[in-house]
mmCIF file of C-alpha atoms and ligand atoms in Angstrom:
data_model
loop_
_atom_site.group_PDB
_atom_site.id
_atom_site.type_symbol
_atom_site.label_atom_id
_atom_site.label_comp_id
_atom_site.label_asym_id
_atom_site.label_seq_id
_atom_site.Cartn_x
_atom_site.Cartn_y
_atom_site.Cartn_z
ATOM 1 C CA UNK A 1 124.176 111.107 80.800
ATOM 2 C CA UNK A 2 123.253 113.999 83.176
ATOM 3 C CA UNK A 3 120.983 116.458 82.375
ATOM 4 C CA UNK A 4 120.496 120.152 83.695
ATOM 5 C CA UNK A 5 116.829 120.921 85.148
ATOM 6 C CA UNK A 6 115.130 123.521 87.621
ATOM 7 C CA UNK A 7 114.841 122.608 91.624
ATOM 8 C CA UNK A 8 113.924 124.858 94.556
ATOM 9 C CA UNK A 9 116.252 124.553 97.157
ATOM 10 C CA UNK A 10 116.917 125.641 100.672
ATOM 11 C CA UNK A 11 120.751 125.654 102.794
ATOM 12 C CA UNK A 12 119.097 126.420 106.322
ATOM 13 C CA UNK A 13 115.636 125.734 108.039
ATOM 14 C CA UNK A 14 113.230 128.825 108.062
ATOM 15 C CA UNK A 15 110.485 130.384 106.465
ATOM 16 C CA UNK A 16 109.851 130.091 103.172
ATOM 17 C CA UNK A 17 111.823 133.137 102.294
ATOM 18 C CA UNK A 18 114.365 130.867 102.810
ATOM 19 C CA UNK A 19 113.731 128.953 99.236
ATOM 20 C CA UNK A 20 115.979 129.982 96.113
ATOM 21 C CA UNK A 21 115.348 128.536 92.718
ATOM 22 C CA UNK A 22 118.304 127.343 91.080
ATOM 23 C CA UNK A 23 119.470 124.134 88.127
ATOM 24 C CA UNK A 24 121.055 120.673 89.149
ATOM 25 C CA UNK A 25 122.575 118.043 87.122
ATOM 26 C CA UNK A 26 120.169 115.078 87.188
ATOM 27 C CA UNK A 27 121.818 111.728 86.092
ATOM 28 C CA UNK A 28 120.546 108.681 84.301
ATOM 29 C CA UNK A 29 118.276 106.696 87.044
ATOM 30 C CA UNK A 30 119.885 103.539 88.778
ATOM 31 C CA UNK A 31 118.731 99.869 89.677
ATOM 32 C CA UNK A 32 114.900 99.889 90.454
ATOM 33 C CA UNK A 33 114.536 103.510 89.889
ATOM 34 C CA UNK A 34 112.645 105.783 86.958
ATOM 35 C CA UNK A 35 113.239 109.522 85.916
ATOM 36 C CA UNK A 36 110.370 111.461 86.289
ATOM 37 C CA UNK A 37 109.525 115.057 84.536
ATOM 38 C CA UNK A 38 107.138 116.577 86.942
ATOM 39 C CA UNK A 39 104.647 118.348 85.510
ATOM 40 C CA UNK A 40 102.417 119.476 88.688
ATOM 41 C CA UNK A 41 103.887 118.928 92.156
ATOM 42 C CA UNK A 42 101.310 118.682 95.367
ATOM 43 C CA UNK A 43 101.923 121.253 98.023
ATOM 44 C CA UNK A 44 100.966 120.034 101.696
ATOM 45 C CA UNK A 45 101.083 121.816 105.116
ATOM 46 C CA UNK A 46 104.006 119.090 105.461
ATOM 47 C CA UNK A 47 106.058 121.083 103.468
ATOM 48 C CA UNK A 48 106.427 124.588 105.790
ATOM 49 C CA UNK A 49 106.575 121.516 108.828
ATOM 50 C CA UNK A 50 109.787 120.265 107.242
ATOM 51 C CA UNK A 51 110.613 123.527 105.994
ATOM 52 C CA UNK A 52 110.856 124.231 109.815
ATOM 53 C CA UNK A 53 113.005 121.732 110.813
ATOM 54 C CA UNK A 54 110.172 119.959 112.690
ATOM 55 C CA UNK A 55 111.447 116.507 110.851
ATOM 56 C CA UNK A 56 114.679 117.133 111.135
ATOM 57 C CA UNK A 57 116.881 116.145 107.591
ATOM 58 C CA UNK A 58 120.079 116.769 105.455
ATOM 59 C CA UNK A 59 120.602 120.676 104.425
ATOM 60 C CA UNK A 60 120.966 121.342 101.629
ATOM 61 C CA UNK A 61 117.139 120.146 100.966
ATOM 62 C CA UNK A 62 114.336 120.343 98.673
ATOM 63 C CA UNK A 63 110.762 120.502 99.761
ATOM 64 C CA UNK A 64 107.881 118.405 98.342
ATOM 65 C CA UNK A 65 106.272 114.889 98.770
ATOM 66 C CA UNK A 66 104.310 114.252 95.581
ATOM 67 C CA UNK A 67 104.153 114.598 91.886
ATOM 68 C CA UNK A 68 102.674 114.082 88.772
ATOM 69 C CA UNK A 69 104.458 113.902 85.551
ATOM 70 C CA UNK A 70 105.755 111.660 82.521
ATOM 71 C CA UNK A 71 108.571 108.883 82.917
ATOM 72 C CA UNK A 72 111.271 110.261 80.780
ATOM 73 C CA UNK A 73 114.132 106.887 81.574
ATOM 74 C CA UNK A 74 113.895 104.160 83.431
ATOM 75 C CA UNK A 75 116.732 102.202 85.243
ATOM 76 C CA UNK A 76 117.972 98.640 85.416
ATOM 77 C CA UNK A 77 115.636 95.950 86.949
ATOM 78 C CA UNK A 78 112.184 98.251 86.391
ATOM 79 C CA UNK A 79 109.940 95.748 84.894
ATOM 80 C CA UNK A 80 106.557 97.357 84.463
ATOM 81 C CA UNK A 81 107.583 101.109 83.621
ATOM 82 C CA UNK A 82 108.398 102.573 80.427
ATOM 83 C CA UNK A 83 109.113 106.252 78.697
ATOM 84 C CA UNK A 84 105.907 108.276 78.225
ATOM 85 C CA UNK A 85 103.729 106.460 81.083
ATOM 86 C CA UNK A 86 101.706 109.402 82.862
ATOM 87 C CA UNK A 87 102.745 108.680 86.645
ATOM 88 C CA UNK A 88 102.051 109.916 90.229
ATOM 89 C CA UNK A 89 104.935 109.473 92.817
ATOM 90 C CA UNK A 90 105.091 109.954 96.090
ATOM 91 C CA UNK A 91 108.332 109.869 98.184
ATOM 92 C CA UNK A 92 110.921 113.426 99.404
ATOM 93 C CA UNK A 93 112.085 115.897 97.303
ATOM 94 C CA UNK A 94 109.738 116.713 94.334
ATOM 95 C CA UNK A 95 110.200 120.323 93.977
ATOM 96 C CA UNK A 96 112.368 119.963 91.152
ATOM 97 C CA UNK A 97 111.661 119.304 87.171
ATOM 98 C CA UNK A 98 113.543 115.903 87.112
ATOM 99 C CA UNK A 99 113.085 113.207 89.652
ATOM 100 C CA UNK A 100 114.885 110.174 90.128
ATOM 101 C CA UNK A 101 111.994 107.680 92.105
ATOM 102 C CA UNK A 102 111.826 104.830 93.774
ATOM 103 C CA UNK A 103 109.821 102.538 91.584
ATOM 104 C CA UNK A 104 107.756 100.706 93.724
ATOM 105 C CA UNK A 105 106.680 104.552 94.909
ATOM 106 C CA UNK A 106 105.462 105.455 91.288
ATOM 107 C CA UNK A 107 101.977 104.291 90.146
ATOM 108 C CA UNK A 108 100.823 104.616 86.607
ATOM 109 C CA UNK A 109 97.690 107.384 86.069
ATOM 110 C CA UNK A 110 94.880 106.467 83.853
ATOM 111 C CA UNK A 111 94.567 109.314 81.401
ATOM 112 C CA UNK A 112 90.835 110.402 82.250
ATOM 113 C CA UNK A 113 92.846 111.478 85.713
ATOM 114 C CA UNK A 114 94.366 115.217 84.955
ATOM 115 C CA UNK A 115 97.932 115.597 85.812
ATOM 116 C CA UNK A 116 97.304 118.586 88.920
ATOM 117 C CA UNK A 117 94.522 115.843 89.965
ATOM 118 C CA UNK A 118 96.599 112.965 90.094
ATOM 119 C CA UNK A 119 99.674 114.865 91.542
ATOM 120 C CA UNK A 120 97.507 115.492 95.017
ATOM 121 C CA UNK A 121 96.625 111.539 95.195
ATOM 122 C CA UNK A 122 99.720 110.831 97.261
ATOM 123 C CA UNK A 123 99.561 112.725 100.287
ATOM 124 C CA UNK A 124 95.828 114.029 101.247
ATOM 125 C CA UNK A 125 93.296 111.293 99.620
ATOM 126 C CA UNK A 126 95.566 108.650 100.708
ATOM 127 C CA UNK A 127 95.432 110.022 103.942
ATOM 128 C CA UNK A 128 92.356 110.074 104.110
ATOM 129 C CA UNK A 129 91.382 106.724 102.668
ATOM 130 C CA UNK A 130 93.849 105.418 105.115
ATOM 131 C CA UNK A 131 92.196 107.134 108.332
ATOM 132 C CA UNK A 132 88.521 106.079 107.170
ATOM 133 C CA UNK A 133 89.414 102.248 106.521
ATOM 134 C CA UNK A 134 91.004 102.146 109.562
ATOM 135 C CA UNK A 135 87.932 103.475 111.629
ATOM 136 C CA UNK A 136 86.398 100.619 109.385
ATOM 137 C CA UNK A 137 83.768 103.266 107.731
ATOM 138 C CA UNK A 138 80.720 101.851 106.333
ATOM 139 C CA UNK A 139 77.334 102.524 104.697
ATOM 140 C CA UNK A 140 75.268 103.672 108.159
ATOM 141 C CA UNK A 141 77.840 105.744 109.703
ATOM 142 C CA UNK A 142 77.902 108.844 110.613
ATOM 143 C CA UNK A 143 81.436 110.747 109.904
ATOM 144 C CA UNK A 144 82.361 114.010 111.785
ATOM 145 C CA UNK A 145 85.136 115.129 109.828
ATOM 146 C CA UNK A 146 87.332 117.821 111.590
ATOM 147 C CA UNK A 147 88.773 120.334 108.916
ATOM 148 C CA UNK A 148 86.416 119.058 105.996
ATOM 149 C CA UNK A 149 87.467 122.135 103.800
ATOM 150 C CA UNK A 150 91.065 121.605 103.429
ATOM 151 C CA UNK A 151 93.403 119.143 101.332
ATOM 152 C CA UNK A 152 92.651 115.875 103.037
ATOM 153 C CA UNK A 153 88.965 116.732 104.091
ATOM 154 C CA UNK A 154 87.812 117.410 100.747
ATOM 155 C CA UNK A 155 89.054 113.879 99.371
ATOM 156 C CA UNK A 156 87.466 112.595 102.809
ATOM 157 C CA UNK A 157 84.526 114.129 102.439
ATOM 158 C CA UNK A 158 84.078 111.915 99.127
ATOM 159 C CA UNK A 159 86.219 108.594 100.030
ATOM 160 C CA UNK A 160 83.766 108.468 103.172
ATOM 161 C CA UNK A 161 80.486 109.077 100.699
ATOM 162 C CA UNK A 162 82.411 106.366 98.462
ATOM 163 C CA UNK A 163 82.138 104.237 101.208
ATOM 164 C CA UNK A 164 78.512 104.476 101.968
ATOM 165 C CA UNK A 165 78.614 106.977 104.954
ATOM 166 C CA UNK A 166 76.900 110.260 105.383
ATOM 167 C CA UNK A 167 79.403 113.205 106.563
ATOM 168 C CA UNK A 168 79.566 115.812 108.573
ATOM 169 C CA UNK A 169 82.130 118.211 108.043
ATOM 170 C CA UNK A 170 83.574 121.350 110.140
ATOM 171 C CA UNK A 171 84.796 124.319 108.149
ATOM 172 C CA UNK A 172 84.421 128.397 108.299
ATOM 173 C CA UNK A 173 80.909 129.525 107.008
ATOM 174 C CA UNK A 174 82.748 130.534 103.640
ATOM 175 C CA UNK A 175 83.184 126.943 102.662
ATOM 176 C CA UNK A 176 79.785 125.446 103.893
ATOM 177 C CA UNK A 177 78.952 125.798 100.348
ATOM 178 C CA UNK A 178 81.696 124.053 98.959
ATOM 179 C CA UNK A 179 81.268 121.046 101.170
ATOM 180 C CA UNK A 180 77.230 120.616 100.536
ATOM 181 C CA UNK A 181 78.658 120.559 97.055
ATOM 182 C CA UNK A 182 80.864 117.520 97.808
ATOM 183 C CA UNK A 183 78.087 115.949 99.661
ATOM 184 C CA UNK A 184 78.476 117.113 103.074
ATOM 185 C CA UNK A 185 76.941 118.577 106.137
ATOM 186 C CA UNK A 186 78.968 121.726 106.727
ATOM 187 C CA UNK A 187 78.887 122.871 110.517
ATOM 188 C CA UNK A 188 81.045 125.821 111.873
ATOM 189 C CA UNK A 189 84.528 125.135 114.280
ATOM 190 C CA UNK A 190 84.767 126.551 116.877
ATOM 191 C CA UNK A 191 82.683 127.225 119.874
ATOM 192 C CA UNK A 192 79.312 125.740 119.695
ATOM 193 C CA UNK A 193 80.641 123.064 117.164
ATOM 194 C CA UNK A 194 79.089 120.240 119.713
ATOM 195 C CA UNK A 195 75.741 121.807 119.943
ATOM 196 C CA UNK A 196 74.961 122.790 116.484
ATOM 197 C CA UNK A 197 76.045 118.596 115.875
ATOM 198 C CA UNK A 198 73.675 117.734 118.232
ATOM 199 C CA UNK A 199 70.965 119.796 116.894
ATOM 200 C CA UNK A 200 71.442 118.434 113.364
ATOM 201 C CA UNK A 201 68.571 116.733 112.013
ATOM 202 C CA UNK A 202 67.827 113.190 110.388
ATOM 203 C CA UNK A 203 70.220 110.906 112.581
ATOM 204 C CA UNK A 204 73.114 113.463 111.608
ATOM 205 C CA UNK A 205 73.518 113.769 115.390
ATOM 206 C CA UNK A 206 74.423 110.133 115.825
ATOM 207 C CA UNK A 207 78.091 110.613 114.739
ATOM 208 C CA UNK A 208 79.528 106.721 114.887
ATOM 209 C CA UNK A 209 82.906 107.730 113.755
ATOM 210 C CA UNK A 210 85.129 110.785 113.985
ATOM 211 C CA UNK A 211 88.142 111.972 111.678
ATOM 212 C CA UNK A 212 90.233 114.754 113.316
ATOM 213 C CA UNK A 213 92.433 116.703 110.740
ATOM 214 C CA UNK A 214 93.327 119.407 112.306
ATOM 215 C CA UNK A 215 94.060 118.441 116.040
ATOM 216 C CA UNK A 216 93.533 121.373 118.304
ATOM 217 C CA UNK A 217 92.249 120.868 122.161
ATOM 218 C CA UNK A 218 88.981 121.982 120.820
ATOM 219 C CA UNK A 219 88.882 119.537 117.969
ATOM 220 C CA UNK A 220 89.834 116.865 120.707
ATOM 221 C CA UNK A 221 87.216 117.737 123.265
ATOM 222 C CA UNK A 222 84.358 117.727 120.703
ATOM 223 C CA UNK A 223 85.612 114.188 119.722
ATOM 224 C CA UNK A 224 85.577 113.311 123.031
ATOM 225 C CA UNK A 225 82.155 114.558 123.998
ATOM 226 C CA UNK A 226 80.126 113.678 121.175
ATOM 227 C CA UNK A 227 81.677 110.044 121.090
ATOM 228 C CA UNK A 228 81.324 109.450 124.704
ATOM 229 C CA UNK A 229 81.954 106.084 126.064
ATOM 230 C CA UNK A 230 82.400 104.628 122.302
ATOM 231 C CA UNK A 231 86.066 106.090 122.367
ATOM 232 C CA UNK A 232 87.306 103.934 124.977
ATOM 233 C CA UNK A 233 85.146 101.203 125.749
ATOM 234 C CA UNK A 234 86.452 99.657 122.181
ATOM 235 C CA UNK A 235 87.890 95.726 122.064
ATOM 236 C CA UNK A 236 91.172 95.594 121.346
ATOM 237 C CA UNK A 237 90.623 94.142 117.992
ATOM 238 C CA UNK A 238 87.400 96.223 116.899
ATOM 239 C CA UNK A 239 88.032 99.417 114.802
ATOM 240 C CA UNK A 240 88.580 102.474 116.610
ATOM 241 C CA UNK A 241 85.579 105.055 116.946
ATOM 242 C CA UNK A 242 88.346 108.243 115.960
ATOM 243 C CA UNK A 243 91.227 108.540 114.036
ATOM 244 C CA UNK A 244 93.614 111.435 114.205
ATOM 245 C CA UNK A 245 96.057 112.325 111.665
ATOM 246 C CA UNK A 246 97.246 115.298 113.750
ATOM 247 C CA UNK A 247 98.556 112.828 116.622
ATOM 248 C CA UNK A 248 98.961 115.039 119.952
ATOM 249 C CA UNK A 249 99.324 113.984 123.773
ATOM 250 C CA UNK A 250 96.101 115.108 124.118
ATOM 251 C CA UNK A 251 94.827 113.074 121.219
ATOM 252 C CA UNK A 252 96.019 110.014 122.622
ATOM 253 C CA UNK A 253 95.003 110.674 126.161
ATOM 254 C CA UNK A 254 91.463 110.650 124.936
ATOM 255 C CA UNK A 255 91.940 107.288 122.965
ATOM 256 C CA UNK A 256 91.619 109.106 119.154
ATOM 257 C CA UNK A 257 93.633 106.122 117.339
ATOM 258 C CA UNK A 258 97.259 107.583 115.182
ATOM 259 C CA UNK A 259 96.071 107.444 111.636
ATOM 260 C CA UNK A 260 98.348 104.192 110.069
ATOM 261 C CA UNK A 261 98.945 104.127 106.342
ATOM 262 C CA UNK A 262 96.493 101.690 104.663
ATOM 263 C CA UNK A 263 98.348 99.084 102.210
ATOM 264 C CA UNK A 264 97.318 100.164 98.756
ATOM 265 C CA UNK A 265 95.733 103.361 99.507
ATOM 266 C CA UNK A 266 97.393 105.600 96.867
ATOM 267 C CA UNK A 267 96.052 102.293 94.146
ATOM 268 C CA UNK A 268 92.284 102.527 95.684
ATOM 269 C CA UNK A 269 92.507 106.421 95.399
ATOM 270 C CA UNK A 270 93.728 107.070 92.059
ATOM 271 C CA UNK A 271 90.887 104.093 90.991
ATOM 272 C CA UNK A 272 88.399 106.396 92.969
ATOM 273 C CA UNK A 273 89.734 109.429 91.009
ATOM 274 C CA UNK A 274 89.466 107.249 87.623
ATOM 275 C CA UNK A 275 85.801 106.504 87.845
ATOM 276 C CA UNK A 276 84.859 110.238 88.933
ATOM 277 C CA UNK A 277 84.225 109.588 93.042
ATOM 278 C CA UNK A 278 86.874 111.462 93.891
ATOM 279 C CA UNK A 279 87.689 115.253 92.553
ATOM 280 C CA UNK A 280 89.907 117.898 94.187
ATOM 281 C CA UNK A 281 89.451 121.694 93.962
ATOM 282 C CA UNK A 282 92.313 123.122 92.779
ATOM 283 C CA UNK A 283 92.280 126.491 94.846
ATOM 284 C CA UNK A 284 95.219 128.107 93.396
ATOM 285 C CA UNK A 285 98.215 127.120 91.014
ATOM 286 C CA UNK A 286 101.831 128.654 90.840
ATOM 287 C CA UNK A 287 104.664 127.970 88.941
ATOM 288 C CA UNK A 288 107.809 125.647 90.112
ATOM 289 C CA UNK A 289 109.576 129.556 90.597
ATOM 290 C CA UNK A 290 107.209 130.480 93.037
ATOM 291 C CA UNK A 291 107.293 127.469 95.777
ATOM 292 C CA UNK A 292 107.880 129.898 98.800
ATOM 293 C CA UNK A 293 104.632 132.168 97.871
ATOM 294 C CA UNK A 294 102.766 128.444 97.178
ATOM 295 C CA UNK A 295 103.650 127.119 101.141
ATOM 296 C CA UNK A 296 103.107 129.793 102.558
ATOM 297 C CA UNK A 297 99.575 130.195 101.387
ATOM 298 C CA UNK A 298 99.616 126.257 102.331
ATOM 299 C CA UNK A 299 100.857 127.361 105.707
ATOM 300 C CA UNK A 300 97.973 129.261 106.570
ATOM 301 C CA UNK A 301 95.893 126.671 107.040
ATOM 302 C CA UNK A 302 92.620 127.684 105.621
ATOM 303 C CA UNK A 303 93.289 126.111 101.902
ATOM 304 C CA UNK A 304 89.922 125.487 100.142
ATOM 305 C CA UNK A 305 91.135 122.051 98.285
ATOM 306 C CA UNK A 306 95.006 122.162 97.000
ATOM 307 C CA UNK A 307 97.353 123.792 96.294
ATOM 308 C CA UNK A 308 99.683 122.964 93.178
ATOM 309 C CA UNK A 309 102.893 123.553 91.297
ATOM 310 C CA UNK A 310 102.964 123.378 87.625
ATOM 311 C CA UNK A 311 106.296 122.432 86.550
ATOM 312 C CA UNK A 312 106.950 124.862 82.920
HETATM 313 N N1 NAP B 401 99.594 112.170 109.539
HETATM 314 C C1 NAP B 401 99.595 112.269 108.218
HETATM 315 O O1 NAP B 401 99.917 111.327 107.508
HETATM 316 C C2 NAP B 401 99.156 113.564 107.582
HETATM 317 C C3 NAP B 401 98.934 113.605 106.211
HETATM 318 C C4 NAP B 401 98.473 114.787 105.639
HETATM 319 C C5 NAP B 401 98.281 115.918 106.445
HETATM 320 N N2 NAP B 401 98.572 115.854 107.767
HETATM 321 C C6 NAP B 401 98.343 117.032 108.630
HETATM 322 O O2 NAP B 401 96.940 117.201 108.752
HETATM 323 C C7 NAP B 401 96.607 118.585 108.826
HETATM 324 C C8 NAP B 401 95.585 118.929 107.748
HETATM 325 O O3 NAP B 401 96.191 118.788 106.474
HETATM 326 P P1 NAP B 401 95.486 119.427 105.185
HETATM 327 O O4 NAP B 401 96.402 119.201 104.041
HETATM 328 O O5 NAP B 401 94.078 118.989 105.081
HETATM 329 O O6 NAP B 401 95.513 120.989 105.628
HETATM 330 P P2 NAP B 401 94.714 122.212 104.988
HETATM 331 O O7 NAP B 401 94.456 121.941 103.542
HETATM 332 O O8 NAP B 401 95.464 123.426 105.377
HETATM 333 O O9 NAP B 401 93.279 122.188 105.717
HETATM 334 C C9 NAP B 401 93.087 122.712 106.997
HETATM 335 C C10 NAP B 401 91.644 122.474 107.428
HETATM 336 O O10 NAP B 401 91.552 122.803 108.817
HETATM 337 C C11 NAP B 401 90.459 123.703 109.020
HETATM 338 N N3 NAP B 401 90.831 124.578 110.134
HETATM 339 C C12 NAP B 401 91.748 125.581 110.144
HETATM 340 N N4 NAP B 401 91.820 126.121 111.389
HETATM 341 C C13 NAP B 401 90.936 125.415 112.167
HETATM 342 C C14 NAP B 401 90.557 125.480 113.540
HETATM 343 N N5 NAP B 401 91.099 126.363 114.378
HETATM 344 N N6 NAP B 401 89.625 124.603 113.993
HETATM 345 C C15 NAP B 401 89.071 123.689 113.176
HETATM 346 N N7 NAP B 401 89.386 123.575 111.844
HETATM 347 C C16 NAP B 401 90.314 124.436 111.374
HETATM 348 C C17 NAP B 401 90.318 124.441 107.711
HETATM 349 O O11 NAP B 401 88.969 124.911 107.605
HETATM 350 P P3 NAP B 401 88.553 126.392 107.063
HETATM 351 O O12 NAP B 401 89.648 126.854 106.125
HETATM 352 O O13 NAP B 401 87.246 126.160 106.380
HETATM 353 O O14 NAP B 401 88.471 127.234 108.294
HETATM 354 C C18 NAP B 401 90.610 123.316 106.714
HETATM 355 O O15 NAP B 401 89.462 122.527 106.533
HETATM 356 C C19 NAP B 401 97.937 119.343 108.732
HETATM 357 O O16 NAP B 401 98.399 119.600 110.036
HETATM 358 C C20 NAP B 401 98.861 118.340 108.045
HETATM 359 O O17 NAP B 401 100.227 118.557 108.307
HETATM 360 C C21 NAP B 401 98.970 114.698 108.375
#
């Protein structure tokens, strides 16, 4: 039985002018899959990327990589789902009321963990746990964390203090604030950015391990001049000294490791979010309707936090 619900769409790749809200007929979900009623959908910088074109895909399309919600059916051969289970997916397509998932991509959400918390699991905080437990961080390190203000710094901020490191995290003067808040040491970007690391006091200086999130040439030199010799003189086997998530020629000339997914990152994140480590601003909220004004603010790329959908 097929059922009519809301989706934002788009026929052509553009700006996000180019998104018009309209209904689809969502059917009844198939072998290994669940229906999902979004309730709040994640909005990432990914989403004006693909948007763009920039990863290619079918047109017509629908934006959106994650979402929270309630399993509404579930199809043939799903074992451990079940109508009314709170849920966080990840996966293509989520700006839409109804989703039909993947369920090995759907994880059950404790119900301390708010719906618009849960729904931004997926992308940033997995990211980020990924790129930290792949530079292997531990109590002693020091983090530099390029970008510590936006949707995947502020989880790493807190996934690296999970993990027993002190951080250091770039952002604009408006959000040093928020990131002492998160447990941070906020320096500015930009020019000077190696200097005013260097003078930092208390062993702050000695960054062991660098996150880049953003991925400019500037965020690449500083990498590559505060971690000196430790970038490349690595064994094959040991854990790289930076990990970028913004991969660019010049990222890999330097020897800044690609971020890989970690196995289980979206499980060890939403248990992080459960027990109160891990808590994401939620810098602004718009209905399902207004997706295009939601990535472009996302597309600006000076987000405090996230940036969320609620799904009426
Ligand atoms: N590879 C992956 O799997 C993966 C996953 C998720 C995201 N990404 C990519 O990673 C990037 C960050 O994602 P996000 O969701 O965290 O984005 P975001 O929420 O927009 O955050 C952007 C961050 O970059 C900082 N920033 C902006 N301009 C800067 C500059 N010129 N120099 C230094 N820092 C600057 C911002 O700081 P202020 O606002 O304080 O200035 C903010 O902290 C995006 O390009 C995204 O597409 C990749």
């Amino acid at each position: 039985m097929s059922t009519t619900a809301t989706v934002v769409t788009y026929d052509a790749f553009g700006e996000p002018d180019v998104l018009r809200v309209t209904t689809e007929d969502v059917g009844d979900p198939g072998s290994g899959q669940v229906r999902v009623a979004n309730r709040v959908v994640g909005v990432n910088p990914a989403d004006a990327k693909r948007l763009a074109g920039a990863f290619g895909g079918r047109l017509p399309g629908v934006l959106g990589f994650e979402a929270a919600g309630i399993v509404d059916a579930v199809g043939p051969d799903v074992a451990d789902l079940a109508p009314g289970d709170a849920v966080v997916w990840h996966g293509t397509g989520a700006q839409r009321a109804l989703s039909l998932v993947r369920a090995d991509h759907v994880r059950r959400v404790p119900e301390t963990v708010a719906p618009d918390q849960a729904a931004v699991l997926p992308v940033a905080a997995a990211t980020a746990f990924s790129a930290l437990v792949q530079a292997d961080v531990r109590e002693g390190d020091v983090v530099l964390l390029h970008g510590a203000s936006g949707g995947v710094g502020s989880a790493a901020v807190q996934v690296a203090r999970a993990l027993g490191a002190r951080v250091v995290g770039t952002a604009s003067p408006a959000n040093h604030d928020y990131l002492r808040g998160l447990g941070a040491t906020p320096v500015a970007h930009g020019p000077g950015l190696v200097e005013a690391v260097r003078a930092l006091p208390d062993g702050l200086d000695r960054v062991s391990v660098v996150v880049d999130l953003v991925g400019t040439p500037e965020t690449v030199a500083a990498t590559a001049e505060l971690l000196g010799d430790r970038l490349t003189a690595v064994a094959p086997d040991d854990p790289p000294a930076a990990v970028t998530i913004v991969s660019t020629d010049a990222s890999r000339a330097a020897g800044i490791a690609d971020k890989v997914d970690a196995k289980g990152a979206l499980d060890e994140v939403v248990a992080l979010a459960e027990d109160g480590r891990l808590r994401t601003e939620i810098a602004r909220r718009f209905p399902l309707a207004e997706a295009a004004e939601a990535v472009r603010l996302v597309a600006s790329g000076h987000v405090r936090g996230k940036v969320v959908l609620d799904v009426p």
